[in-house]
PDB file of C-alpha atoms in Angstrom:
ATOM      1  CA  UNK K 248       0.000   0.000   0.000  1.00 73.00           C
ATOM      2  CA  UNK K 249       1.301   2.981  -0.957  1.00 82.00           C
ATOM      3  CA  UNK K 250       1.950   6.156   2.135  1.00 88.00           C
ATOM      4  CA  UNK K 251      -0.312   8.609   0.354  1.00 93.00           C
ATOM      5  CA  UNK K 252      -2.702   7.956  -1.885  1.00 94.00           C
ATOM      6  CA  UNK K 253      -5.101  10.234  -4.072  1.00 94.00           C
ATOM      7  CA  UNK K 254      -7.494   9.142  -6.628  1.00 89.00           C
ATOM      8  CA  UNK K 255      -5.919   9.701 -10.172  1.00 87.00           C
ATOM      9  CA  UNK K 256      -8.853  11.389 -11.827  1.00 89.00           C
ATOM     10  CA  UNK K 257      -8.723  12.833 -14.195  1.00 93.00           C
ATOM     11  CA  UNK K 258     -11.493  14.940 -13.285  1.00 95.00           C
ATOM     12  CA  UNK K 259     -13.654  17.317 -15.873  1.00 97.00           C
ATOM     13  CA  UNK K 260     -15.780  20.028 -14.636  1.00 97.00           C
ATOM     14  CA  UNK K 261     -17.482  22.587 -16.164  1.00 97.00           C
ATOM     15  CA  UNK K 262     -16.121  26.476 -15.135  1.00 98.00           C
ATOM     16  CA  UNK K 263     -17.933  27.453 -12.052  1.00 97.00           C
ATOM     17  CA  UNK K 264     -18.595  24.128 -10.695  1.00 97.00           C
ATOM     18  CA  UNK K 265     -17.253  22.972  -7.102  1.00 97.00           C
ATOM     19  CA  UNK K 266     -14.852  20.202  -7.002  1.00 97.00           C
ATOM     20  CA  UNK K 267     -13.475  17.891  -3.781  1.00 96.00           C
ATOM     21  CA  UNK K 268     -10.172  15.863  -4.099  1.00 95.00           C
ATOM     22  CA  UNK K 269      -9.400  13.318  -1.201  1.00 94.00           C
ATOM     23  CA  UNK K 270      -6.065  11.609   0.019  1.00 95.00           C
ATOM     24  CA  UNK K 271      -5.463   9.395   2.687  1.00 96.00           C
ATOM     25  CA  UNK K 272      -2.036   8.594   4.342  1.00 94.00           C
ATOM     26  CA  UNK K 273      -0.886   5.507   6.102  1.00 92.00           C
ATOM     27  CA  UNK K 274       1.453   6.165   8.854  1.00 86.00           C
ATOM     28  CA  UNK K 275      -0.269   7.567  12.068  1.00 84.00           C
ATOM     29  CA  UNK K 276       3.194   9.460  12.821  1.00 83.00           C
ATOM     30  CA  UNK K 277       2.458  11.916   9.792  1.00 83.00           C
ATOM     31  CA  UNK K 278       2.314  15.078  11.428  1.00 81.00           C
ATOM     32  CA  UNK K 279       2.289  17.913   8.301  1.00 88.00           C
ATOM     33  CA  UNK K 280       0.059  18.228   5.221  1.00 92.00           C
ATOM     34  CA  UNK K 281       0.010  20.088   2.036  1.00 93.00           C
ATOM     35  CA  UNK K 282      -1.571  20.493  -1.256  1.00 96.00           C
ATOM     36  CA  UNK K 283       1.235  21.410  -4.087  1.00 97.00           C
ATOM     37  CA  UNK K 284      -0.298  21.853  -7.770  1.00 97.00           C
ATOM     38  CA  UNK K 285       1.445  20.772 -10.601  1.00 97.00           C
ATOM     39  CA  UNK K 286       1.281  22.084 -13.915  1.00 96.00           C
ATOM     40  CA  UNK K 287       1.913  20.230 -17.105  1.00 92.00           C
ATOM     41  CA  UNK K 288       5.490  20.110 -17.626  1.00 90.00           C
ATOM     42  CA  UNK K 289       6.591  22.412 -14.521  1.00 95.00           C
ATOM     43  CA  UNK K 290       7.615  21.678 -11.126  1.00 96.00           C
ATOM     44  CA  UNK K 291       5.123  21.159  -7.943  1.00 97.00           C
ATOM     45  CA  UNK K 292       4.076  24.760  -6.383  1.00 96.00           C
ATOM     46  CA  UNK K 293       2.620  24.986  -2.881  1.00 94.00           C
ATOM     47  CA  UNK K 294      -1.015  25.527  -3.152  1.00 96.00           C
ATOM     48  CA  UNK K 295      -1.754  25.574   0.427  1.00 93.00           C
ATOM     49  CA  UNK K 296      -1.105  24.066   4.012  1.00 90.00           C
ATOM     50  CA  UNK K 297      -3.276  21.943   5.908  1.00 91.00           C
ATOM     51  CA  UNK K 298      -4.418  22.958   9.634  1.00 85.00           C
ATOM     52  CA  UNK K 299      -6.203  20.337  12.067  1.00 85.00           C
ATOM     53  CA  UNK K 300      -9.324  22.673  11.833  1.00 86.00           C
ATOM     54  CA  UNK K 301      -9.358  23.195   8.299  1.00 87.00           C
ATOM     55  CA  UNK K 302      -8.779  26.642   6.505  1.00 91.00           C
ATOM     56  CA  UNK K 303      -9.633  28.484   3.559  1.00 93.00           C
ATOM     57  CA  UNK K 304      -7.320  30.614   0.999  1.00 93.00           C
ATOM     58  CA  UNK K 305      -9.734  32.174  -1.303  1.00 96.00           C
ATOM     59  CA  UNK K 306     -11.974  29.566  -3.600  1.00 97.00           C
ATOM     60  CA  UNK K 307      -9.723  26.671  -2.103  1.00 97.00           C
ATOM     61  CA  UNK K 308     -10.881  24.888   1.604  1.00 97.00           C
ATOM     62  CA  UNK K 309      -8.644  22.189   3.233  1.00 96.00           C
ATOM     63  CA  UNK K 310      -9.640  20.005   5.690  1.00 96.00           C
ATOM     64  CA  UNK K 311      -7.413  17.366   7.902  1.00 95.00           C
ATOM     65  CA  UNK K 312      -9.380  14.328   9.595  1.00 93.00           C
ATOM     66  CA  UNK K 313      -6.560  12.597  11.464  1.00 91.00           C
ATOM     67  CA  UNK K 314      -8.968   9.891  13.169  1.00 92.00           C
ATOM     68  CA  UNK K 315      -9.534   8.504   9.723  1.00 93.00           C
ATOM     69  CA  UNK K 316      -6.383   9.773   8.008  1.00 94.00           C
ATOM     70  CA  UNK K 317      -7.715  11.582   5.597  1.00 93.00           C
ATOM     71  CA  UNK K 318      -7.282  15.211   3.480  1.00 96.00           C
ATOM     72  CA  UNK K 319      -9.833  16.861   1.540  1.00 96.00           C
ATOM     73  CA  UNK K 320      -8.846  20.014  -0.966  1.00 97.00           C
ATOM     74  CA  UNK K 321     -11.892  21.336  -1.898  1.00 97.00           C
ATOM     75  CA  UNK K 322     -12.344  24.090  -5.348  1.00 98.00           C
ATOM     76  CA  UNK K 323     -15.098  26.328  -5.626  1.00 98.00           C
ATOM     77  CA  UNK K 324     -16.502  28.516  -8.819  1.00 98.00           C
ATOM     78  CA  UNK K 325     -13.545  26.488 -10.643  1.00 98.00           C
ATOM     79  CA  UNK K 326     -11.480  28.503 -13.243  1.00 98.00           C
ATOM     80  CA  UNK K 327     -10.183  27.235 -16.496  1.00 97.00           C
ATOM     81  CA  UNK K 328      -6.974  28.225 -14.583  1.00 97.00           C
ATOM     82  CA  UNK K 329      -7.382  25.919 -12.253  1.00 98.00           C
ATOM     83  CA  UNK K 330      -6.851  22.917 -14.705  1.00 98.00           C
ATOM     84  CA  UNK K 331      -2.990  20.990 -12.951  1.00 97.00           C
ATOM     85  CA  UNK K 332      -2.535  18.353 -10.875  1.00 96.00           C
ATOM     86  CA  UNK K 333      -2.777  18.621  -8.040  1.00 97.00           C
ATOM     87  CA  UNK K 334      -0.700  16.650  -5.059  1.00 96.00           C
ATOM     88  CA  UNK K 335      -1.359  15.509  -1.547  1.00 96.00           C
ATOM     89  CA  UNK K 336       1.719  16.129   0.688  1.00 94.00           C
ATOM     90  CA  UNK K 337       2.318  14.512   4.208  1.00 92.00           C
ATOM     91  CA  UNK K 338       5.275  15.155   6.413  1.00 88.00           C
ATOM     92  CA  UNK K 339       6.310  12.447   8.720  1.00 79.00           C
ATOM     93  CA  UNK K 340       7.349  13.433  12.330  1.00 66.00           C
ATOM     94  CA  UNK K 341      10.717  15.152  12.586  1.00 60.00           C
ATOM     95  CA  UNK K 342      10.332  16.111   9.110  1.00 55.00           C
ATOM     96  CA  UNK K 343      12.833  13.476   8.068  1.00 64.00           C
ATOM     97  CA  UNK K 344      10.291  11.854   5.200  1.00 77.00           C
ATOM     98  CA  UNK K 345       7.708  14.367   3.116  1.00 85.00           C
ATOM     99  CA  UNK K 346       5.964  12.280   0.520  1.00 89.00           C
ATOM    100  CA  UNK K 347       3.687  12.954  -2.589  1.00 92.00           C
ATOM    101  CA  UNK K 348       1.031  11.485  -3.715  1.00 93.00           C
ATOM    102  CA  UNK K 349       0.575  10.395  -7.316  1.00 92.00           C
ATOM    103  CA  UNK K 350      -1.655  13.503  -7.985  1.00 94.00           C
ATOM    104  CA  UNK K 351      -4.975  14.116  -8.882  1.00 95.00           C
ATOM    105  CA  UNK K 352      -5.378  15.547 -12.477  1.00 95.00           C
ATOM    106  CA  UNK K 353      -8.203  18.452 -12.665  1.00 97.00           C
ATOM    107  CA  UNK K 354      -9.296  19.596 -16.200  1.00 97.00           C
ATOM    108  CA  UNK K 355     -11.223  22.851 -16.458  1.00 98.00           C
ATOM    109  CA  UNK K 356     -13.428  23.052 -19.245  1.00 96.00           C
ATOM    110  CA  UNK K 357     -15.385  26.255 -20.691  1.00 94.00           C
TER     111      UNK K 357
ATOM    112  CA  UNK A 213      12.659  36.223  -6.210  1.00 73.00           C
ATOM    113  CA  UNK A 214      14.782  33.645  -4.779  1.00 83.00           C
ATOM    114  CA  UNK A 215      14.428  30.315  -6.532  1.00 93.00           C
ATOM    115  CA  UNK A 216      16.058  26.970  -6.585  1.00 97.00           C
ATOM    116  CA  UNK A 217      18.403  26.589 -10.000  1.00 97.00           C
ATOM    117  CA  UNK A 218      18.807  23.093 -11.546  1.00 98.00           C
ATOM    118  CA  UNK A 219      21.251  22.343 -13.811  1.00 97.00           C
ATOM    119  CA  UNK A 220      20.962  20.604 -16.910  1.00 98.00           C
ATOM    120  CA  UNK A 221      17.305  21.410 -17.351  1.00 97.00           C
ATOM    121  CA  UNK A 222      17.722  18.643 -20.468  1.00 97.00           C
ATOM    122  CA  UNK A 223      20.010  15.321 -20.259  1.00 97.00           C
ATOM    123  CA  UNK A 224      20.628  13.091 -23.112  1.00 98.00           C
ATOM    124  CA  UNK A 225      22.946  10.123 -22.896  1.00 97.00           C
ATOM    125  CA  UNK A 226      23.479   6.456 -23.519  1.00 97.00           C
ATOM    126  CA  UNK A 227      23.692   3.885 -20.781  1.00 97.00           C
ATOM    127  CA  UNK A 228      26.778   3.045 -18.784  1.00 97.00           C
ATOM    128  CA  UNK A 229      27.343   7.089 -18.746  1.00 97.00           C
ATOM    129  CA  UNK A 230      28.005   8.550 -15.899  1.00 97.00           C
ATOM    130  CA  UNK A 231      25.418  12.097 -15.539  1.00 98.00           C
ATOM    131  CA  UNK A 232      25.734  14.230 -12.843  1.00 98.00           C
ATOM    132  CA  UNK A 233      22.907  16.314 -11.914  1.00 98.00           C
ATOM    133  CA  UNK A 234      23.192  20.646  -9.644  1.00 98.00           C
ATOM    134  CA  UNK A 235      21.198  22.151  -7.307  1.00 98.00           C
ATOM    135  CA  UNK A 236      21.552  25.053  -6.009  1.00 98.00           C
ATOM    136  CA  UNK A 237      19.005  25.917  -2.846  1.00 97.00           C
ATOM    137  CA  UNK A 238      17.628  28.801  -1.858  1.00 96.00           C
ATOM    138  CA  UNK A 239      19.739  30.749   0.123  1.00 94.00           C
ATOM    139  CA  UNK A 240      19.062  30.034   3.778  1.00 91.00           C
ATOM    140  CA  UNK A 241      17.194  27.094   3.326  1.00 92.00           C
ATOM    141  CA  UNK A 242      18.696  24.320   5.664  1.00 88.00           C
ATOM    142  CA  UNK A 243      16.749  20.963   3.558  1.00 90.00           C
ATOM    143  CA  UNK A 244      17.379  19.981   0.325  1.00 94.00           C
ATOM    144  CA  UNK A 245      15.485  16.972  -1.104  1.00 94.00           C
ATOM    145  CA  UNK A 246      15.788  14.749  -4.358  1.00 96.00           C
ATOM    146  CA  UNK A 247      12.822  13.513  -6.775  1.00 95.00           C
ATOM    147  CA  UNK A 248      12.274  11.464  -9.349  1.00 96.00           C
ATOM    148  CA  UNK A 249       9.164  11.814 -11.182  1.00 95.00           C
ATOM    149  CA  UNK A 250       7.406   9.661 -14.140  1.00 92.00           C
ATOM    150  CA  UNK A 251       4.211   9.125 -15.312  1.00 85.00           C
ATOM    151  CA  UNK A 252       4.133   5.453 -13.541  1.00 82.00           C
ATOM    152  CA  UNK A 253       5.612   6.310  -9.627  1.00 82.00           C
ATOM    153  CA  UNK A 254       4.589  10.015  -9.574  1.00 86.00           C
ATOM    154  CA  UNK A 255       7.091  11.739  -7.599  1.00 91.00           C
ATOM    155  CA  UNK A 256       9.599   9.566  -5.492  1.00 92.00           C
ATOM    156  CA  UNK A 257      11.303  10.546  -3.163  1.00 91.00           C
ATOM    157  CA  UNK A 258      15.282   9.530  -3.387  1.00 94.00           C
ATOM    158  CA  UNK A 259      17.411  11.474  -0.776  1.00 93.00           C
ATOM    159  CA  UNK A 260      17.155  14.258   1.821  1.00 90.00           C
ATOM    160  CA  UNK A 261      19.676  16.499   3.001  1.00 92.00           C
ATOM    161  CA  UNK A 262      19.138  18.658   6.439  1.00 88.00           C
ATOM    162  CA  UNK A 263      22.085  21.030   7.468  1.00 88.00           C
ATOM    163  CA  UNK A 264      23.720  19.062   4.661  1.00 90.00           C
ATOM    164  CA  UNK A 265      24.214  16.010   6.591  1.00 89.00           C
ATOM    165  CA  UNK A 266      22.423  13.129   4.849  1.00 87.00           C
ATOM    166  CA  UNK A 267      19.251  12.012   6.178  1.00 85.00           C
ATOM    167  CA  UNK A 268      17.551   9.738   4.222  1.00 82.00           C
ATOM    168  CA  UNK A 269      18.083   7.981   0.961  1.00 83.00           C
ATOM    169  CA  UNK A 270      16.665   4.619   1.556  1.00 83.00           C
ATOM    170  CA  UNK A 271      14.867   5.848  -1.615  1.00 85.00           C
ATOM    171  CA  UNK A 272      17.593   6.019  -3.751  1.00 89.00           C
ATOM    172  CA  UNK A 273      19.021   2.717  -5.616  1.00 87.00           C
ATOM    173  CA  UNK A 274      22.584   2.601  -3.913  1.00 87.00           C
ATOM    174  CA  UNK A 275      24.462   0.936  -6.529  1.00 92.00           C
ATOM    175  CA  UNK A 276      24.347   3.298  -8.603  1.00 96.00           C
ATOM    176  CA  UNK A 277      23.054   6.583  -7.437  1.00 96.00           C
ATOM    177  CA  UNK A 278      24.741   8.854  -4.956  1.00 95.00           C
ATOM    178  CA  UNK A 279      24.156  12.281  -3.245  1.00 96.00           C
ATOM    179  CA  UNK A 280      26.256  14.679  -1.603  1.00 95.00           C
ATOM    180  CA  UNK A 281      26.124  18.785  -0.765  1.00 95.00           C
ATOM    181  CA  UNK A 282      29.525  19.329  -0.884  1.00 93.00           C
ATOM    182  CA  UNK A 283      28.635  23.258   0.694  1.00 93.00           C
ATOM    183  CA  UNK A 284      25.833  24.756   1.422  1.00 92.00           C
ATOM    184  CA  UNK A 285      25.370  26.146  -2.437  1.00 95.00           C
ATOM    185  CA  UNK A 286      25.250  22.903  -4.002  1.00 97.00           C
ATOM    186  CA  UNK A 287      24.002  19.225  -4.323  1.00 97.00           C
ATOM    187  CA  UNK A 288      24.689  17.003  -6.635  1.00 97.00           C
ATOM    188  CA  UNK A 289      22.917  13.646  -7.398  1.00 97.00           C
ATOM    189  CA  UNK A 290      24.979  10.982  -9.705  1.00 97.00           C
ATOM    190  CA  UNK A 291      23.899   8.319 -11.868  1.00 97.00           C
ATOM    191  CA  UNK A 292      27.084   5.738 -12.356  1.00 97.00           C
ATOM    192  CA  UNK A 293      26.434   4.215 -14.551  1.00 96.00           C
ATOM    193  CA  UNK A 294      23.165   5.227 -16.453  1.00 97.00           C
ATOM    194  CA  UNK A 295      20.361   3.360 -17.424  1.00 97.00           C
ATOM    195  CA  UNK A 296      17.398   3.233 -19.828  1.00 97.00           C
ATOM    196  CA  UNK A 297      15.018   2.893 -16.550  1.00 95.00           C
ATOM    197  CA  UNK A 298      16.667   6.425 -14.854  1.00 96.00           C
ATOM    198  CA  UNK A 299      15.059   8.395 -17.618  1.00 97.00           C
ATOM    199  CA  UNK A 300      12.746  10.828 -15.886  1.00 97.00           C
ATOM    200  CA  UNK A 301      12.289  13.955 -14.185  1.00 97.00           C
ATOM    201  CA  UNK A 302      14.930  14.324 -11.609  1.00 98.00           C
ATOM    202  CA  UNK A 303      13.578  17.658  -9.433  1.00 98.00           C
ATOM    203  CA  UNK A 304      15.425  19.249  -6.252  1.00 97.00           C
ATOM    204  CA  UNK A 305      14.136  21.246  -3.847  1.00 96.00           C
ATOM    205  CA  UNK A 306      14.938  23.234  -0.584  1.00 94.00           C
ATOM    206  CA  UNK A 307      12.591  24.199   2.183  1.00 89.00           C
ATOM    207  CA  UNK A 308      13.512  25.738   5.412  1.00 80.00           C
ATOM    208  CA  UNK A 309      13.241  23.804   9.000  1.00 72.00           C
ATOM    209  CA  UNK A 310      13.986  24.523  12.297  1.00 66.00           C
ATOM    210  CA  UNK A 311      14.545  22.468  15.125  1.00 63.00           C
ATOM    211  CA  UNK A 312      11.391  22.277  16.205  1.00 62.00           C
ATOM    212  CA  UNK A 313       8.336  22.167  14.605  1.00 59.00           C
ATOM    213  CA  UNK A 314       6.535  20.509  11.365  1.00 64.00           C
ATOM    214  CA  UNK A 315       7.192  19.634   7.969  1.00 68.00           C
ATOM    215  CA  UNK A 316       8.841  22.676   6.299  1.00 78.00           C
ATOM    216  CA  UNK A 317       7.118  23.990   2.934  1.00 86.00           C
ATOM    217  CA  UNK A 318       8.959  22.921  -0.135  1.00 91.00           C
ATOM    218  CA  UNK A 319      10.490  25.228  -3.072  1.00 94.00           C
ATOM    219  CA  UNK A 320      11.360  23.295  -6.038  1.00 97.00           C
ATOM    220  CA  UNK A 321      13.333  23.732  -9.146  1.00 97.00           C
ATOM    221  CA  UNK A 322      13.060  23.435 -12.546  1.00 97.00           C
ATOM    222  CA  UNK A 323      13.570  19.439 -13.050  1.00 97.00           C
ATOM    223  CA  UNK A 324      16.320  18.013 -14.948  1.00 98.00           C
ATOM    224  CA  UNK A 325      14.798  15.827 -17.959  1.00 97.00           C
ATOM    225  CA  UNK A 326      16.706  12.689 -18.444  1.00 98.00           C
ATOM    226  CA  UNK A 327      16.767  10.489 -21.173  1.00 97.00           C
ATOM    227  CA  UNK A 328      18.944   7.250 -21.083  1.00 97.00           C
ATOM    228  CA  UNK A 329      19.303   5.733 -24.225  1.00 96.00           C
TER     229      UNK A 329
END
């Protein structure tokens, strides 16, 4: 079993709509979390952290459910911009191990 | 704005070469870590450097592959000897963590493309 895993996708969404990714990470001793987004051909950019009680940067919402291990990026009023993959994070403790998921592709269409 | 600077952005070679692979972190940043990316394993994690003492690189194939920050301006990851199965995205990056405290946030750079004939 892989330590983080996200469903693959790809997903297609009309502009506007509201879209929910999920990950969920095997080793209890994960401590940080993160959402990077990946554009085709370019390197992983930090989208946002992940807080125990969830937060909010703009259109994007991230919650953290460590009793079932789980991390939710949620996208509202989606923007053809918004099309990337987009990558579950988790830090283990001390830092020593952070590991991606495989990614979650999002397509944007008008 | 500061950035992390790979170098070569574009490899081409034929197995048994030896390729060598820069990074230079952002200044400050005390972590430096080592990916591999293709389309099948996603992003793997090979080595990680804190305070440029080496951490972890029970990711990276030891045979062949080796990592070192020789100073604080530069890591290096080597492939000796190449082949056809390295060829991917090789992408470093350098985040900044202190003693305490969480996962540090991750800047990465441009990815070396490597193709092993």
């Amino acid at each position: 079993r892989k330590e983080v895993e996200q469903d693959p996708g790809p997903f297609n969404v009309p502009e506007g709509a509201t879209v929910a990714f999920n990950c969920t990470y095997s080793n209890s001793a994960s401590q940080s979390f993160f959402w990077y987004r990946q554009d085709c051909r370019k390197e992983p950019k930090l989208l946002m952290s992940v807080y125990s009680s969830g937060n909010e940067d703009g259109r994007f919402t991230a919650q953290l459910n460590r009793a079932s291990q789980y991390i939710s990026l949620l996208i509202r009023d989606s923007k053809l911009s918004d099309s990337a993959t987009y990558l579950c994070v988790v830090s283990i403790t001390g830092g020593f191990k952070t590991i991606f998921g495989a990614g979650t592709r999002l397509f944007v269409k008008a | 704005d500061a950035r992390v600077t790979q170098t070569p952005r574009h490899k081409v070679t034929e197995m048994g070469q030896e390729v060598t692979m820069r990074c230079q972190p952002i200044l400050g940043h005390n972590t430096v870590f080592w990916y591999r990316q293709t389309m099948m394993q996603g992003l793997e994690l090979l080595a990680y450097f804190r305070n440029r003492a080496p951490l972890d690189d029970s990711g990276m194939p030891k045979d062949r592959f080796s990592a070192e920050m020789p100073d604080a301006t530069l890591a290096t990851l080597k492939i000796q000897p190449s082949e056809p199965r390295d060829s991917a995205v090789y992408f470093c990056a350098s985040g900044f963590k202190p003693l305490t405290g969480f996962g540090e946030k991750l800047f990465f750079g441009s990815g070396t493309q490597l193709s092993v004939l």
